């Protein structure tokens, strides 16, 4: 899953990593500071804030060590100690962010998530927060020999393809597929209404189709519904939209998404099992829309709680600065569209 970035900058990322406790099961960099986005110059990518996620086996111990090394990164919560920080981390998407941190001449933001919470999100899409990040190209910086985590990373990609197939028409282009996948974790995110560039998904995919191909080529090559012409770098897809085909795909979706779909379709007071309800959805002409609504429900709740947490984890001043930066990017994206 480690992919090429804007420049040969692996050393730059590893220098950042050296500032933190090294007990990491997974560390990756993501976002516009790592992968070029449409409408941004190469220089812009070199000045953007760098985003990182660190997965750790023991969050209390990791925060304790990080408080000793990097106490200034934390808001007033540092006075409550590592146990309280870890308790707050568990809310929302299960990740604790320190943002607007100066490091090696760049501003960085880093999130800390427990390995167990990450594995659960990857397998079951409990929040689709970090799982959604990992459905798009990232730069893997460190990864230990955790076979369950590795299996979860692959499972997350397969689930993303399955969900996208359900929401796409019978035939579509490779770029359509990647646009659908890249948009999964933004479905229902209130920050896409206020705080994010409306062209964000398109800006992520268009300059990075090659990175998406590397991420998904093995899965697509093994998919019977897709003819993946690797030597030409394109796919030809013909998805089975029969009720039987859609039911098979619905049954392969992550557990939390199946539960969300069940809650949407099953009237209150009726006790039908998941399989029966998914069979009903498979026969529904709006099956893809129901799947989209289920995904939106997962993302909406986790993104709202996670954003509310920012006031605590970043502190009031940093929260305002970070929000203003997001609004500026959203406004700038809107102006480009209208000009």
CSV table of C-alpha atoms in Angstrom, one decimal:
chain,number,residue,atom,x,y,z
A,1,UNK,CA,0.0,0.0,0.0
A,2,UNK,CA,3.0,2.3,0.1
A,3,UNK,CA,2.7,4.6,-2.9
A,4,UNK,CA,4.9,7.2,-4.7
A,5,UNK,CA,4.4,10.8,-3.6
A,6,UNK,CA,4.9,14.2,-5.0
A,7,UNK,CA,8.7,14.0,-4.8
A,8,UNK,CA,11.3,11.6,-3.4
A,9,UNK,CA,10.3,12.8,0.1
A,10,UNK,CA,10.4,9.7,2.2
A,11,UNK,CA,13.3,11.1,4.2
A,12,UNK,CA,11.2,14.2,5.0
A,13,UNK,CA,8.4,12.1,6.4
A,14,UNK,CA,10.7,9.9,8.4
A,15,UNK,CA,12.3,12.9,10.0
A,16,UNK,CA,8.9,13.9,11.2
A,17,UNK,CA,8.3,10.4,12.5
A,18,UNK,CA,11.6,10.6,14.5
A,19,UNK,CA,10.0,13.3,16.7
A,20,UNK,CA,7.5,10.8,18.1
A,21,UNK,CA,7.5,7.6,20.3
A,22,UNK,CA,8.3,4.8,17.9
A,23,UNK,CA,5.9,2.2,19.2
A,24,UNK,CA,3.7,2.3,16.1
A,25,UNK,CA,1.7,-0.6,14.5
A,26,UNK,CA,1.0,1.7,11.5
A,27,UNK,CA,1.9,5.2,10.5
A,28,UNK,CA,0.9,6.9,7.3
A,29,UNK,CA,0.8,10.4,5.7
A,30,UNK,CA,-2.1,11.5,3.6
A,31,UNK,CA,-3.8,14.5,2.0
A,32,UNK,CA,-2.9,17.4,-0.2
A,33,UNK,CA,0.6,17.8,1.5
A,34,UNK,CA,1.5,14.3,0.2
A,35,UNK,CA,-0.5,13.8,-3.1
A,36,UNK,CA,-1.0,16.6,-5.6
A,37,UNK,CA,-4.6,17.7,-6.0
A,38,UNK,CA,-6.2,19.3,-9.0
A,39,UNK,CA,-6.0,23.1,-9.1
A,40,UNK,CA,-3.0,23.2,-6.8
A,41,UNK,CA,0.6,23.9,-7.9
A,42,UNK,CA,3.6,21.8,-6.9
A,43,UNK,CA,4.7,24.6,-4.6
A,44,UNK,CA,1.3,24.6,-2.9
A,45,UNK,CA,1.8,20.9,-2.1
A,46,UNK,CA,5.1,21.6,-0.6
A,47,UNK,CA,3.7,24.2,1.8
A,48,UNK,CA,0.4,22.5,2.8
A,49,UNK,CA,0.0,21.1,6.3
A,50,UNK,CA,1.2,17.5,6.4
A,51,UNK,CA,-1.4,15.1,7.8
A,52,UNK,CA,-0.4,11.9,9.6
A,53,UNK,CA,-2.2,9.0,11.4
A,54,UNK,CA,-0.4,6.8,14.0
A,55,UNK,CA,-1.9,3.5,15.1
A,56,UNK,CA,-0.7,2.4,18.5
A,57,UNK,CA,-1.2,-0.8,20.5
A,58,UNK,CA,-1.3,0.9,23.9
A,59,UNK,CA,-2.7,4.4,23.6
A,60,UNK,CA,-2.2,5.4,27.3
A,61,UNK,CA,1.5,4.5,27.2
A,62,UNK,CA,2.0,6.2,23.9
A,63,UNK,CA,0.4,9.4,25.0
A,64,UNK,CA,2.4,9.3,28.2
A,65,UNK,CA,5.6,9.0,26.2
A,66,UNK,CA,4.5,11.7,23.8
A,67,UNK,CA,3.6,14.1,26.6
A,68,UNK,CA,7.2,13.7,27.8
A,69,UNK,CA,8.6,14.4,24.3
A,70,UNK,CA,6.0,16.8,22.9
A,71,UNK,CA,3.9,18.3,25.7
A,72,UNK,CA,3.4,21.6,23.7
A,73,UNK,CA,1.5,19.7,21.0
A,74,UNK,CA,-1.5,19.1,23.3
A,75,UNK,CA,-4.2,21.5,24.4
A,76,UNK,CA,-5.2,22.1,28.1
A,77,UNK,CA,-6.0,18.4,28.2
A,78,UNK,CA,-2.3,17.7,28.9
A,79,UNK,CA,-3.0,18.7,32.5
A,80,UNK,CA,-5.4,15.7,32.8
A,81,UNK,CA,-2.8,13.2,31.8
A,82,UNK,CA,-2.6,10.3,29.3
A,83,UNK,CA,-5.6,8.3,30.7
A,84,UNK,CA,-8.0,11.1,30.2
A,85,UNK,CA,-6.6,11.9,26.8
A,86,UNK,CA,-7.1,8.2,25.8
A,87,UNK,CA,-10.7,8.3,27.1
A,88,UNK,CA,-11.5,11.3,24.9
A,89,UNK,CA,-9.7,9.6,22.0
A,90,UNK,CA,-12.3,6.8,22.1
A,91,UNK,CA,-15.2,9.1,21.4
A,92,UNK,CA,-16.4,9.7,17.8
A,93,UNK,CA,-14.1,8.1,15.3
A,94,UNK,CA,-11.7,6.8,18.0
A,95,UNK,CA,-8.9,9.1,17.0
A,96,UNK,CA,-7.2,11.9,18.9
A,97,UNK,CA,-5.8,14.8,16.7
A,98,UNK,CA,-3.1,17.3,17.6
A,99,UNK,CA,-3.2,20.0,14.9
A,100,UNK,CA,-1.2,23.0,13.7
A,101,UNK,CA,2.0,21.6,15.2
A,102,UNK,CA,5.2,23.1,13.9
A,103,UNK,CA,7.7,20.4,13.0
A,104,UNK,CA,10.9,20.6,10.8
A,105,UNK,CA,9.8,23.9,9.2
A,106,UNK,CA,6.3,22.6,8.3
A,107,UNK,CA,2.9,22.6,10.0
A,108,UNK,CA,1.6,19.1,10.7
A,109,UNK,CA,-1.5,17.5,12.1
A,110,UNK,CA,-1.4,14.0,13.5
A,111,UNK,CA,-4.1,11.6,14.7
A,112,UNK,CA,-3.6,8.8,17.2
A,113,UNK,CA,-5.8,5.7,17.1
A,114,UNK,CA,-5.6,2.4,18.9
A,115,UNK,CA,-4.7,-0.6,16.7
A,116,UNK,CA,-7.8,-2.4,17.8
A,117,UNK,CA,-10.1,0.5,16.9
A,118,UNK,CA,-8.5,0.8,13.5
A,119,UNK,CA,-8.9,-2.9,12.8
A,120,UNK,CA,-12.6,-2.7,13.8
A,121,UNK,CA,-13.1,0.3,11.5
A,122,UNK,CA,-11.3,-1.4,8.6
A,123,UNK,CA,-13.3,-4.6,8.9
A,124,UNK,CA,-16.7,-3.3,9.9
A,125,UNK,CA,-16.8,0.4,9.0
A,126,UNK,CA,-17.8,1.3,12.5
A,127,UNK,CA,-17.1,5.0,11.8
A,128,UNK,CA,-15.5,5.0,8.3
A,129,UNK,CA,-13.2,7.7,9.5
A,130,UNK,CA,-9.7,6.3,9.2
A,131,UNK,CA,-11.0,3.4,7.0
A,132,UNK,CA,-12.1,6.1,4.6
A,133,UNK,CA,-8.6,7.7,4.6
A,134,UNK,CA,-7.2,4.3,3.7
A,135,UNK,CA,-9.5,3.8,0.8
A,136,UNK,CA,-7.5,6.5,-1.0
A,137,UNK,CA,-3.8,6.6,-1.7
A,138,UNK,CA,-1.6,7.2,1.4
A,139,UNK,CA,2.1,7.0,2.1
A,140,UNK,CA,2.8,4.2,4.5
A,141,UNK,CA,5.8,5.2,6.7
A,142,UNK,CA,5.8,2.4,9.2
A,143,UNK,CA,4.0,-0.9,9.6
A,144,UNK,CA,4.7,-3.8,12.0
A,145,UNK,CA,4.1,-7.5,11.3
A,146,UNK,CA,0.4,-7.6,12.5
A,147,UNK,CA,-1.3,-10.1,10.2
A,148,UNK,CA,-4.8,-9.1,11.4
A,149,UNK,CA,-4.1,-5.5,10.6
A,150,UNK,CA,-2.8,-6.4,7.2
A,151,UNK,CA,-5.9,-8.5,6.5
A,152,UNK,CA,-8.1,-5.6,7.7
A,153,UNK,CA,-6.4,-3.2,5.3
A,154,UNK,CA,-7.1,-5.5,2.3
A,155,UNK,CA,-10.7,-6.2,3.6
A,156,UNK,CA,-11.4,-2.4,3.7
A,157,UNK,CA,-10.3,-2.0,0.0
A,158,UNK,CA,-12.5,-4.9,-1.1
A,159,UNK,CA,-15.5,-3.5,0.8
A,160,UNK,CA,-14.9,-0.1,-0.9
A,161,UNK,CA,-15.1,-1.7,-4.3
A,162,UNK,CA,-18.2,-3.7,-3.4
A,163,UNK,CA,-20.0,-0.6,-2.1
A,164,UNK,CA,-19.0,1.3,-5.2
A,165,UNK,CA,-20.3,-1.4,-7.5
A,166,UNK,CA,-23.7,-1.3,-5.8
A,167,UNK,CA,-23.9,2.5,-6.3
A,168,UNK,CA,-22.6,2.6,-9.9
A,169,UNK,CA,-24.6,1.8,-13.0
A,170,UNK,CA,-24.0,-1.5,-14.8
A,171,UNK,CA,-21.2,-0.1,-16.9
A,172,UNK,CA,-18.8,2.7,-15.9
A,173,UNK,CA,-15.2,4.0,-16.4
A,174,UNK,CA,-12.2,3.4,-14.2
A,175,UNK,CA,-12.3,7.0,-13.2
A,176,UNK,CA,-16.0,6.7,-12.2
A,177,UNK,CA,-15.1,3.8,-9.9
A,178,UNK,CA,-12.3,5.8,-8.2
A,179,UNK,CA,-14.5,8.8,-7.8
A,180,UNK,CA,-17.2,6.7,-6.2
A,181,UNK,CA,-14.7,5.1,-3.8
A,182,UNK,CA,-13.0,8.4,-2.9
A,183,UNK,CA,-16.4,9.9,-2.1
A,184,UNK,CA,-17.5,7.1,0.3
A,185,UNK,CA,-16.0,8.7,3.4
A,186,UNK,CA,-17.4,12.2,2.5
A,187,UNK,CA,-21.0,10.9,2.1
A,188,UNK,CA,-23.1,12.5,4.9
A,189,UNK,CA,-20.1,14.5,6.3
A,190,UNK,CA,-21.5,17.9,7.3
A,191,UNK,CA,-18.1,19.4,6.6
A,192,UNK,CA,-18.8,19.0,2.9
A,193,UNK,CA,-21.6,21.5,3.3
A,194,UNK,CA,-19.5,24.0,5.2
A,195,UNK,CA,-15.7,23.6,5.5
A,196,UNK,CA,-14.6,21.7,2.5
A,197,UNK,CA,-14.0,22.4,-1.2
A,198,UNK,CA,-17.1,21.0,-3.0
A,199,UNK,CA,-14.8,19.7,-5.8
A,200,UNK,CA,-12.7,17.8,-3.2
A,201,UNK,CA,-13.4,14.2,-4.5
A,202,UNK,CA,-12.7,15.2,-8.1
A,203,UNK,CA,-9.5,17.1,-7.1
A,204,UNK,CA,-8.3,14.0,-5.3
A,205,UNK,CA,-8.9,11.5,-8.1
A,206,UNK,CA,-8.1,13.2,-11.3
A,207,UNK,CA,-4.3,13.8,-10.7
A,208,UNK,CA,-3.9,10.5,-8.9
A,209,UNK,CA,-5.6,7.9,-11.1
A,210,UNK,CA,-2.2,6.1,-11.3
A,211,UNK,CA,-2.0,5.9,-7.5
A,212,UNK,CA,-5.6,4.5,-7.3
A,213,UNK,CA,-4.7,1.9,-9.9
A,214,UNK,CA,-1.7,0.7,-7.8
A,215,UNK,CA,-3.9,0.5,-4.7
A,216,UNK,CA,-6.8,-1.4,-6.3
A,217,UNK,CA,-5.2,-3.3,-9.2
A,218,UNK,CA,-4.9,-6.7,-7.4
A,219,UNK,CA,-8.4,-6.6,-6.1
A,220,UNK,CA,-9.9,-5.6,-9.5
A,221,UNK,CA,-7.8,-8.3,-11.3
A,222,UNK,CA,-9.4,-10.9,-8.9
A,223,UNK,CA,-12.9,-9.5,-9.5
A,224,UNK,CA,-15.0,-11.7,-11.9
A,225,UNK,CA,-17.2,-8.7,-12.9
A,226,UNK,CA,-14.3,-6.6,-14.1
A,227,UNK,CA,-12.0,-7.1,-17.1
A,228,UNK,CA,-8.9,-5.3,-15.9
A,229,UNK,CA,-6.5,-4.5,-18.8
A,230,UNK,CA,-3.5,-3.8,-16.7
A,231,UNK,CA,-1.1,-3.3,-19.7
A,232,UNK,CA,-3.5,-0.6,-21.0
A,233,UNK,CA,-4.1,0.8,-17.5
A,234,UNK,CA,-7.9,0.6,-17.7
A,235,UNK,CA,-10.8,-1.6,-16.8
A,236,UNK,CA,-14.0,-2.7,-18.5
A,237,UNK,CA,-16.7,-3.4,-16.0
A,238,UNK,CA,-20.1,-5.1,-16.4
A,239,UNK,CA,-21.7,-5.3,-13.0
A,240,UNK,CA,-24.5,-7.9,-12.3
A,241,UNK,CA,-27.4,-5.7,-11.4
A,242,UNK,CA,-29.8,-8.7,-11.0
A,243,UNK,CA,-31.4,-9.1,-7.5
A,244,UNK,CA,-29.2,-12.2,-7.1
A,245,UNK,CA,-26.0,-10.3,-8.0
A,246,UNK,CA,-26.9,-7.3,-5.7
A,247,UNK,CA,-27.8,-9.6,-2.8
A,248,UNK,CA,-24.4,-11.3,-3.1
A,249,UNK,CA,-22.7,-7.9,-2.9
A,250,UNK,CA,-24.9,-6.7,-0.1
A,251,UNK,CA,-24.0,-9.8,2.0
A,252,UNK,CA,-20.3,-8.9,1.5
A,253,UNK,CA,-20.7,-5.4,2.9
A,254,UNK,CA,-19.2,-4.5,6.3
A,255,UNK,CA,-21.3,-5.3,9.3
A,256,UNK,CA,-22.1,-1.7,10.4
A,257,UNK,CA,-23.2,-0.8,6.9
A,258,UNK,CA,-25.5,-3.8,6.8
A,259,UNK,CA,-27.0,-2.7,10.2
A,260,UNK,CA,-27.5,0.9,8.9
A,261,UNK,CA,-29.3,-0.4,5.8
A,262,UNK,CA,-31.4,-2.7,7.9
A,263,UNK,CA,-32.4,0.2,10.2
A,264,UNK,CA,-33.4,2.3,7.1
A,265,UNK,CA,-35.6,-0.4,5.5
A,266,UNK,CA,-37.0,-2.3,8.4
A,267,UNK,CA,-40.2,-0.7,9.9
A,268,UNK,CA,-40.1,-0.2,13.7
A,269,UNK,CA,-41.6,-3.2,15.5
A,270,UNK,CA,-40.7,-5.8,12.8
A,271,UNK,CA,-38.2,-8.3,13.8
A,272,UNK,CA,-36.7,-9.6,10.5
A,273,UNK,CA,-33.2,-10.8,10.2
A,274,UNK,CA,-30.5,-9.0,8.2
A,275,UNK,CA,-30.4,-11.5,5.4
A,276,UNK,CA,-34.2,-11.2,4.8
A,277,UNK,CA,-34.0,-7.4,4.7
A,278,UNK,CA,-30.9,-7.3,2.4
A,279,UNK,CA,-32.8,-9.6,0.0
A,280,UNK,CA,-35.6,-7.1,-0.1
A,281,UNK,CA,-33.1,-4.3,-0.8
A,282,UNK,CA,-31.5,-6.3,-3.6
A,283,UNK,CA,-34.9,-6.3,-5.4
A,284,UNK,CA,-35.3,-2.6,-4.9
A,285,UNK,CA,-34.6,-0.4,-8.0
A,286,UNK,CA,-33.1,2.1,-5.6
A,287,UNK,CA,-30.7,-0.4,-4.0
A,288,UNK,CA,-27.7,1.8,-4.7
A,289,UNK,CA,-29.3,4.8,-3.1
A,290,UNK,CA,-30.2,2.8,0.0
A,291,UNK,CA,-26.5,1.8,0.3
A,292,UNK,CA,-25.5,5.4,-0.1
A,293,UNK,CA,-27.9,6.4,2.7
A,294,UNK,CA,-26.5,3.8,4.9
A,295,UNK,CA,-22.9,5.0,4.4
A,296,UNK,CA,-24.0,8.6,4.9
A,297,UNK,CA,-25.5,7.6,8.3
A,298,UNK,CA,-22.2,6.1,9.5
A,299,UNK,CA,-20.1,9.1,8.3
A,300,UNK,CA,-22.6,11.8,9.6
A,301,UNK,CA,-22.5,10.6,13.2
A,302,UNK,CA,-18.8,10.0,13.5
A,303,UNK,CA,-17.8,13.2,11.7
A,304,UNK,CA,-20.0,15.4,13.9
A,305,UNK,CA,-18.6,13.9,17.2
A,306,UNK,CA,-15.1,14.0,15.9
A,307,UNK,CA,-15.4,17.7,14.9
A,308,UNK,CA,-16.9,18.6,18.3
A,309,UNK,CA,-13.9,16.9,19.9
A,310,UNK,CA,-11.6,19.3,18.0
A,311,UNK,CA,-12.5,22.1,20.4
A,312,UNK,CA,-11.1,20.0,23.2
A,313,UNK,CA,-8.2,18.4,21.5
A,314,UNK,CA,-6.9,21.4,19.6
A,315,UNK,CA,-8.1,24.1,22.0
A,316,UNK,CA,-10.3,27.1,21.1
A,317,UNK,CA,-7.6,29.2,19.4
A,318,UNK,CA,-6.3,26.4,17.1
A,319,UNK,CA,-9.8,25.3,16.4
A,320,UNK,CA,-10.7,28.7,15.1
A,321,UNK,CA,-7.5,28.9,13.0
A,322,UNK,CA,-8.0,25.4,11.6
A,323,UNK,CA,-11.7,26.1,10.7
A,324,UNK,CA,-10.8,29.4,9.0
A,325,UNK,CA,-8.2,27.6,6.9
A,326,UNK,CA,-10.9,25.1,5.8
A,327,UNK,CA,-13.4,27.8,5.0
A,328,UNK,CA,-10.8,29.6,2.9
A,329,UNK,CA,-10.0,26.5,0.9
A,330,UNK,CA,-13.8,25.9,0.4
A,331,UNK,CA,-14.3,29.5,-0.8
A,332,UNK,CA,-11.3,29.4,-3.1
A,333,UNK,CA,-12.6,26.2,-4.6
A,334,UNK,CA,-16.0,27.7,-5.2
A,335,UNK,CA,-14.5,30.8,-6.8
A,336,UNK,CA,-12.5,28.7,-9.2
A,337,UNK,CA,-15.7,26.8,-10.3
A,338,UNK,CA,-17.6,30.0,-11.0
A,339,UNK,CA,-14.8,31.8,-12.8
